[in-house]
Amino acid sequence: MKPLLPVLLFGLFLMQGCTAPPDDSAATENKDITLQEYHDSSNRADELSGGARMIKISTPKGDFNLWTKRVGNNPTMKVLLLHGGPGGTHEAFECFDSYLPTEGIEYYYYDQLGSHYSDQPNDTSLWSIPRFVEEVEQVRKALGLNQDNFYLLGHSWGGILATEYALKYQDNLKGLIISNMVSSVPAYNTYADEVLGPQMDPQVLAEVKQIEAKNDFTNPRYMELLLPNFYTQHALRMPIEQWPDPVNRMFNHMNQTVYVQMQGPSEFGIRGNASLLHWDRSADLPKIKVPTLTIGGQHDTMDPEHMKWMSTQVQQGRYLHCPEGSHMAMYDDQKTYFTGLTQFIKDVDSGTMQK
């Protein structure tokens, strides 16, 4: 579920504003908002900072500040983006700027606690699923999102977090998007062992496994092997030198402490004593009643058939398959990804959602 470099990796600081919900009182109820209305930030709490604001949250270990940034205005379609990692950043979502504004969809960048522009406490007890779920709920309240407008999109680790949030707080949601994440880490590990591994050159795989067996993850040879033989095949299907700038920046800003504690040091599945090792919500998917889109790539690190299956288990599901896509399908199968994503959001908004 992490795409890429461990040293950077897996899956930015503006001025601190007030934490009151934005004032949407002037928003029109007409869903076909004009371009001027979409870009009008007058009388918004974040007008001064161009949509960016710090939100204060409470945790068992004290209060912390989280960075968020709003793009656009739409009273009925607001998407909160949950980045991957754990410990990644919002930067990998920057390609959304090329698609969602033209569709009139409002969206929010957000660095989770421990990530880039947000506070980065050293207390490892904070890196747990329940604590992250409560963080998302506090962010939702601060941004004024509710069941009339709130779409939650989680990519990779963010897909785990979005699933957990929906299972506890789905009454606050209008729609759910689980991007490039299966509902079971054990199933993910099996797919990596039985499907992805055999696709690699046997000698390369043997050397990777040897390095992992020695816990020699800082060995430069590890990434030297994985980048051309695994990442450019299943994480982001582009030559390394062509990887988009937002993706490179995200990897450079990855919080390795959070990542390794929850995901583990291996780049070939979730292993060791990682806290996510036994995560599995497959049996709970039928409890999710809100319209749900699952997205998978043909070349994903995650099993696309499992992600398709997930869409049949929730009560109102749809699957989006990206035939050219990998784990970062929003980049290597971009048109498919965004056409399907925006169609889902608009179908839910108009009440015409079908599988």
PDB file of C-alpha atoms in Angstrom, residues 6-179:
ATOM      1  CA  PRO A   6      11.276   3.672   2.016  1.00  0.00           C
ATOM      2  CA  VAL A   7      13.788   6.323   2.761  1.00  0.00           C
ATOM      3  CA  LEU A   8      11.361   8.894   1.536  1.00  0.00           C
ATOM      4  CA  LEU A   9       8.266   7.016   1.850  1.00  0.00           C
ATOM      5  CA  PHE A  10       4.300   5.054   2.032  1.00  0.00           C
ATOM      6  CA  GLY A  11       0.902   4.902  -0.449  1.00  0.00           C
ATOM      7  CA  LEU A  12       3.287  21.034   2.931  1.00  0.00           C
ATOM      8  CA  PHE A  13       2.906  25.599   6.617  1.00  0.00           C
ATOM      9  CA  LEU A  14       0.798  28.381   5.646  1.00  0.00           C
ATOM     10  CA  MET A  15      -0.378  30.827   8.232  1.00  0.00           C
ATOM     11  CA  GLN A  16      -2.372  29.501  11.139  1.00  0.00           C
ATOM     12  CA  GLY A  17      -5.992  30.512  10.836  1.00  0.00           C
ATOM     13  CA  CYS A  18      -8.999  30.282  13.061  1.00  0.00           C
ATOM     14  CA  THR A  19     -10.693  26.934  13.585  1.00  0.00           C
ATOM     15  CA  ALA A  20     -14.307  27.949  13.177  1.00  0.00           C
ATOM     16  CA  PRO A  21     -16.169  26.269  10.279  1.00  0.00           C
ATOM     17  CA  PRO A  22     -16.144  28.236   7.029  1.00  0.00           C
ATOM     18  CA  ASP A  23     -19.092  30.479   6.377  1.00  0.00           C
ATOM     19  CA  ASP A  24     -21.069  28.935   3.525  1.00  0.00           C
ATOM     20  CA  SER A  25     -24.175  31.005   4.117  1.00  0.00           C
ATOM     21  CA  ALA A  26     -23.826  32.757   0.791  1.00  0.00           C
ATOM     22  CA  ALA A  27     -23.472  29.522  -1.173  1.00  0.00           C
ATOM     23  CA  THR A  28     -26.090  28.969  -3.803  1.00  0.00           C
ATOM     24  CA  GLU A  29     -28.268  25.854  -3.768  1.00  0.00           C
ATOM     25  CA  ASN A  30     -27.965  25.628  -7.542  1.00  0.00           C
ATOM     26  CA  LYS A  31     -25.728  22.637  -8.163  1.00  0.00           C
ATOM     27  CA  ASP A  32     -24.644  24.063 -11.542  1.00  0.00           C
ATOM     28  CA  ILE A  33     -22.549  26.775  -9.931  1.00  0.00           C
ATOM     29  CA  THR A  34     -20.795  29.306 -12.118  1.00  0.00           C
ATOM     30  CA  LEU A  35     -17.028  29.577 -12.473  1.00  0.00           C
ATOM     31  CA  GLN A  36     -17.149  32.831 -10.524  1.00  0.00           C
ATOM     32  CA  GLU A  37     -19.065  31.195  -7.670  1.00  0.00           C
ATOM     33  CA  TYR A  38     -16.676  28.260  -7.589  1.00  0.00           C
ATOM     34  CA  HIS A  39     -13.653  30.516  -7.166  1.00  0.00           C
ATOM     35  CA  ASP A  40     -15.288  33.084  -4.874  1.00  0.00           C
ATOM     36  CA  SER A  41     -13.698  32.946  -1.405  1.00  0.00           C
ATOM     37  CA  SER A  42     -15.189  36.188  -0.079  1.00  0.00           C
ATOM     38  CA  ASN A  43     -16.476  35.969   3.501  1.00  0.00           C
ATOM     39  CA  ARG A  44     -14.820  32.574   4.007  1.00  0.00           C
ATOM     40  CA  ALA A  45     -12.820  31.947   7.170  1.00  0.00           C
ATOM     41  CA  ASP A  46      -9.832  31.012   4.982  1.00  0.00           C
ATOM     42  CA  GLU A  47     -10.131  33.893   2.493  1.00  0.00           C
ATOM     43  CA  LEU A  48      -7.007  35.665   3.751  1.00  0.00           C
ATOM     44  CA  SER A  49      -4.779  32.626   3.206  1.00  0.00           C
ATOM     45  CA  GLY A  50      -6.122  31.417  -0.127  1.00  0.00           C
ATOM     46  CA  GLY A  51      -7.982  28.475   1.375  1.00  0.00           C
ATOM     47  CA  ALA A  52      -5.203  27.269   3.702  1.00  0.00           C
ATOM     48  CA  ARG A  53      -5.743  27.038   7.443  1.00  0.00           C
ATOM     49  CA  MET A  54      -4.478  25.246  10.510  1.00  0.00           C
ATOM     50  CA  ILE A  55      -7.018  23.241  12.482  1.00  0.00           C
ATOM     51  CA  LYS A  56      -6.443  22.524  16.150  1.00  0.00           C
ATOM     52  CA  ILE A  57      -7.314  18.995  17.264  1.00  0.00           C
ATOM     53  CA  SER A  58      -7.365  17.332  20.660  1.00  0.00           C
ATOM     54  CA  THR A  59      -5.664  13.995  21.355  1.00  0.00           C
ATOM     55  CA  PRO A  60      -4.988  11.951  24.501  1.00  0.00           C
ATOM     56  CA  LYS A  61      -1.500  13.463  24.389  1.00  0.00           C
ATOM     57  CA  GLY A  62      -2.515  17.098  23.992  1.00  0.00           C
ATOM     58  CA  ASP A  63      -3.584  19.529  21.296  1.00  0.00           C
ATOM     59  CA  PHE A  64      -1.934  19.743  17.890  1.00  0.00           C
ATOM     60  CA  ASN A  65      -2.306  21.715  14.650  1.00  0.00           C
ATOM     61  CA  LEU A  66      -3.164  20.197  11.277  1.00  0.00           C
ATOM     62  CA  TRP A  67      -2.708  21.857   7.898  1.00  0.00           C
ATOM     63  CA  THR A  68      -5.601  21.926   5.431  1.00  0.00           C
ATOM     64  CA  LYS A  69      -6.292  23.784   2.206  1.00  0.00           C
ATOM     65  CA  ARG A  70      -9.616  24.270   0.456  1.00  0.00           C
ATOM     66  CA  VAL A  71      -9.878  24.512  -3.333  1.00  0.00           C
ATOM     67  CA  GLY A  72     -13.119  25.852  -4.788  1.00  0.00           C
ATOM     68  CA  ASN A  73     -16.673  26.211  -3.522  1.00  0.00           C
ATOM     69  CA  ASN A  74     -19.595  23.877  -4.004  1.00  0.00           C
ATOM     70  CA  PRO A  75     -22.359  23.526  -1.388  1.00  0.00           C
ATOM     71  CA  THR A  76     -23.145  19.888  -2.231  1.00  0.00           C
ATOM     72  CA  MET A  77     -19.843  18.348  -3.392  1.00  0.00           C
ATOM     73  CA  LYS A  78     -16.907  18.648  -0.967  1.00  0.00           C
ATOM     74  CA  VAL A  79     -14.137  16.015  -0.992  1.00  0.00           C
ATOM     75  CA  LEU A  80     -11.702  15.522   1.901  1.00  0.00           C
ATOM     76  CA  LEU A  81      -8.514  13.793   0.698  1.00  0.00           C
ATOM     77  CA  LEU A  82      -6.775  11.258   2.956  1.00  0.00           C
ATOM     78  CA  HIS A  83      -3.201  10.650   1.803  1.00  0.00           C
ATOM     79  CA  GLY A  84      -1.277   7.422   1.908  1.00  0.00           C
ATOM     80  CA  GLY A  85       1.692   6.276   3.919  1.00  0.00           C
ATOM     81  CA  PRO A  86       1.110   6.215   6.803  1.00  0.00           C
ATOM     82  CA  GLY A  87       3.232   9.318   7.135  1.00  0.00           C
ATOM     83  CA  GLY A  88       2.823  10.515   3.540  1.00  0.00           C
ATOM     84  CA  THR A  89       1.587  13.958   2.566  1.00  0.00           C
ATOM     85  CA  HIS A  90      -1.147  15.668   0.581  1.00  0.00           C
ATOM     86  CA  GLU A  91       1.325  16.436  -2.208  1.00  0.00           C
ATOM     87  CA  ALA A  92       0.592  13.250  -4.169  1.00  0.00           C
ATOM     88  CA  PHE A  93      -2.959  14.570  -4.682  1.00  0.00           C
ATOM     89  CA  GLU A  94      -1.854  17.764  -6.439  1.00  0.00           C
ATOM     90  CA  CYS A  95      -2.850  16.310  -9.813  1.00  0.00           C
ATOM     91  CA  PHE A  96      -6.459  16.767  -8.656  1.00  0.00           C
ATOM     92  CA  ASP A  97      -5.961  20.444  -9.508  1.00  0.00           C
ATOM     93  CA  SER A  98      -6.080  19.516 -13.195  1.00  0.00           C
ATOM     94  CA  TYR A  99      -9.497  17.854 -12.977  1.00  0.00           C
ATOM     95  CA  LEU A 100     -11.794  18.662 -10.053  1.00  0.00           C
ATOM     96  CA  PRO A 101     -11.979  22.453 -10.531  1.00  0.00           C
ATOM     97  CA  THR A 102     -13.187  22.026 -14.112  1.00  0.00           C
ATOM     98  CA  GLU A 103     -15.980  19.812 -12.735  1.00  0.00           C
ATOM     99  CA  GLY A 104     -16.945  22.338 -10.060  1.00  0.00           C
ATOM    100  CA  ILE A 105     -16.054  19.956  -7.216  1.00  0.00           C
ATOM    101  CA  GLU A 106     -14.739  21.467  -3.987  1.00  0.00           C
ATOM    102  CA  TYR A 107     -11.903  19.552  -2.296  1.00  0.00           C
ATOM    103  CA  TYR A 108      -9.587  19.740   0.688  1.00  0.00           C
ATOM    104  CA  TYR A 109      -5.914  18.914   0.972  1.00  0.00           C
ATOM    105  CA  TYR A 110      -4.971  17.748   4.455  1.00  0.00           C
ATOM    106  CA  ASP A 111      -1.733  16.588   6.065  1.00  0.00           C
ATOM    107  CA  GLN A 112      -2.476  14.086   8.818  1.00  0.00           C
ATOM    108  CA  LEU A 113      -0.828  14.478  12.212  1.00  0.00           C
ATOM    109  CA  GLY A 114       2.857  13.636  11.846  1.00  0.00           C
ATOM    110  CA  SER A 115       2.900  14.691   8.195  1.00  0.00           C
ATOM    111  CA  HIS A 116       4.760  17.550   6.512  1.00  0.00           C
ATOM    112  CA  TYR A 117       2.881  20.851   7.139  1.00  0.00           C
ATOM    113  CA  SER A 118       1.086  19.540  10.233  1.00  0.00           C
ATOM    114  CA  ASP A 119       2.582  19.075  13.701  1.00  0.00           C
ATOM    115  CA  GLN A 120       4.970  16.132  14.022  1.00  0.00           C
ATOM    116  CA  PRO A 121       4.986  14.956  17.652  1.00  0.00           C
ATOM    117  CA  ASN A 122       7.406  12.218  18.688  1.00  0.00           C
ATOM    118  CA  ASP A 123       4.946  10.227  20.814  1.00  0.00           C
ATOM    119  CA  THR A 124       4.532   6.875  19.039  1.00  0.00           C
ATOM    120  CA  SER A 125       1.318   6.116  20.948  1.00  0.00           C
ATOM    121  CA  LEU A 126      -0.422   8.581  18.623  1.00  0.00           C
ATOM    122  CA  TRP A 127       0.035   6.373  15.564  1.00  0.00           C
ATOM    123  CA  SER A 128      -3.038   4.167  15.890  1.00  0.00           C
ATOM    124  CA  ILE A 129      -6.133   3.699  13.729  1.00  0.00           C
ATOM    125  CA  PRO A 130      -8.684   4.773  16.388  1.00  0.00           C
ATOM    126  CA  ARG A 131      -6.749   7.986  17.098  1.00  0.00           C
ATOM    127  CA  PHE A 132      -6.523   8.791  13.369  1.00  0.00           C
ATOM    128  CA  VAL A 133     -10.283   8.181  12.974  1.00  0.00           C
ATOM    129  CA  GLU A 134     -11.032  10.721  15.705  1.00  0.00           C
ATOM    130  CA  GLU A 135      -8.640  13.125  13.991  1.00  0.00           C
ATOM    131  CA  VAL A 136     -10.621  12.910  10.756  1.00  0.00           C
ATOM    132  CA  GLU A 137     -13.853  13.516  12.647  1.00  0.00           C
ATOM    133  CA  GLN A 138     -12.431  16.661  14.244  1.00  0.00           C
ATOM    134  CA  VAL A 139     -11.239  17.888  10.852  1.00  0.00           C
ATOM    135  CA  ARG A 140     -14.698  17.250   9.392  1.00  0.00           C
ATOM    136  CA  LYS A 141     -16.348  19.333  12.092  1.00  0.00           C
ATOM    137  CA  ALA A 142     -13.852  22.173  11.731  1.00  0.00           C
ATOM    138  CA  LEU A 143     -14.403  22.311   7.959  1.00  0.00           C
ATOM    139  CA  GLY A 144     -18.174  22.226   8.290  1.00  0.00           C
ATOM    140  CA  LEU A 145     -18.642  19.044   6.253  1.00  0.00           C
ATOM    141  CA  ASN A 146     -21.802  16.961   6.694  1.00  0.00           C
ATOM    142  CA  GLN A 147     -24.015  14.280   5.122  1.00  0.00           C
ATOM    143  CA  ASP A 148     -25.361  16.806   2.605  1.00  0.00           C
ATOM    144  CA  ASN A 149     -21.962  17.431   1.016  1.00  0.00           C
ATOM    145  CA  PHE A 150     -19.162  15.311   2.526  1.00  0.00           C
ATOM    146  CA  TYR A 151     -17.272  12.874   0.287  1.00  0.00           C
ATOM    147  CA  LEU A 152     -14.292  11.112   1.857  1.00  0.00           C
ATOM    148  CA  LEU A 153     -11.531   9.843  -0.446  1.00  0.00           C
ATOM    149  CA  GLY A 154      -8.726   7.721   0.968  1.00  0.00           C
ATOM    150  CA  HIS A 155      -5.796   6.454  -1.075  1.00  0.00           C
ATOM    151  CA  SER A 156      -3.657   3.476   0.036  1.00  0.00           C
ATOM    152  CA  TRP A 157      -3.256   3.838   3.845  1.00  0.00           C
ATOM    153  CA  GLY A 158      -5.842   6.596   3.478  1.00  0.00           C
ATOM    154  CA  GLY A 159      -8.201   3.904   2.184  1.00  0.00           C
ATOM    155  CA  ILE A 160      -7.810   2.001   5.459  1.00  0.00           C
ATOM    156  CA  LEU A 161      -8.505   5.197   7.370  1.00  0.00           C
ATOM    157  CA  ALA A 162     -11.526   6.045   5.196  1.00  0.00           C
ATOM    158  CA  THR A 163     -12.941   2.546   5.712  1.00  0.00           C
ATOM    159  CA  GLU A 164     -12.529   2.796   9.466  1.00  0.00           C
ATOM    160  CA  TYR A 165     -14.074   6.262   9.510  1.00  0.00           C
ATOM    161  CA  ALA A 166     -17.089   5.055   7.521  1.00  0.00           C
ATOM    162  CA  LEU A 167     -17.631   2.111   9.859  1.00  0.00           C
ATOM    163  CA  LYS A 168     -17.872   4.484  12.822  1.00  0.00           C
ATOM    164  CA  TYR A 169     -19.151   7.770  11.387  1.00  0.00           C
ATOM    165  CA  GLN A 170     -20.855   6.997   8.080  1.00  0.00           C
ATOM    166  CA  ASP A 171     -23.950   9.001   9.067  1.00  0.00           C
ATOM    167  CA  ASN A 172     -21.796  12.080   8.398  1.00  0.00           C
ATOM    168  CA  LEU A 173     -20.952  10.966   4.860  1.00  0.00           C
ATOM    169  CA  LYS A 174     -22.566  11.582   1.495  1.00  0.00           C
ATOM    170  CA  GLY A 175     -20.142   9.329  -0.382  1.00  0.00           C
ATOM    171  CA  LEU A 176     -17.032   7.211   0.200  1.00  0.00           C
ATOM    172  CA  ILE A 177     -14.117   6.560  -2.178  1.00  0.00           C
ATOM    173  CA  ILE A 178     -11.539   3.853  -1.389  1.00  0.00           C
ATOM    174  CA  SER A 179      -8.682   4.293  -3.827  1.00  0.00           C
TER     175      SER A 179
END
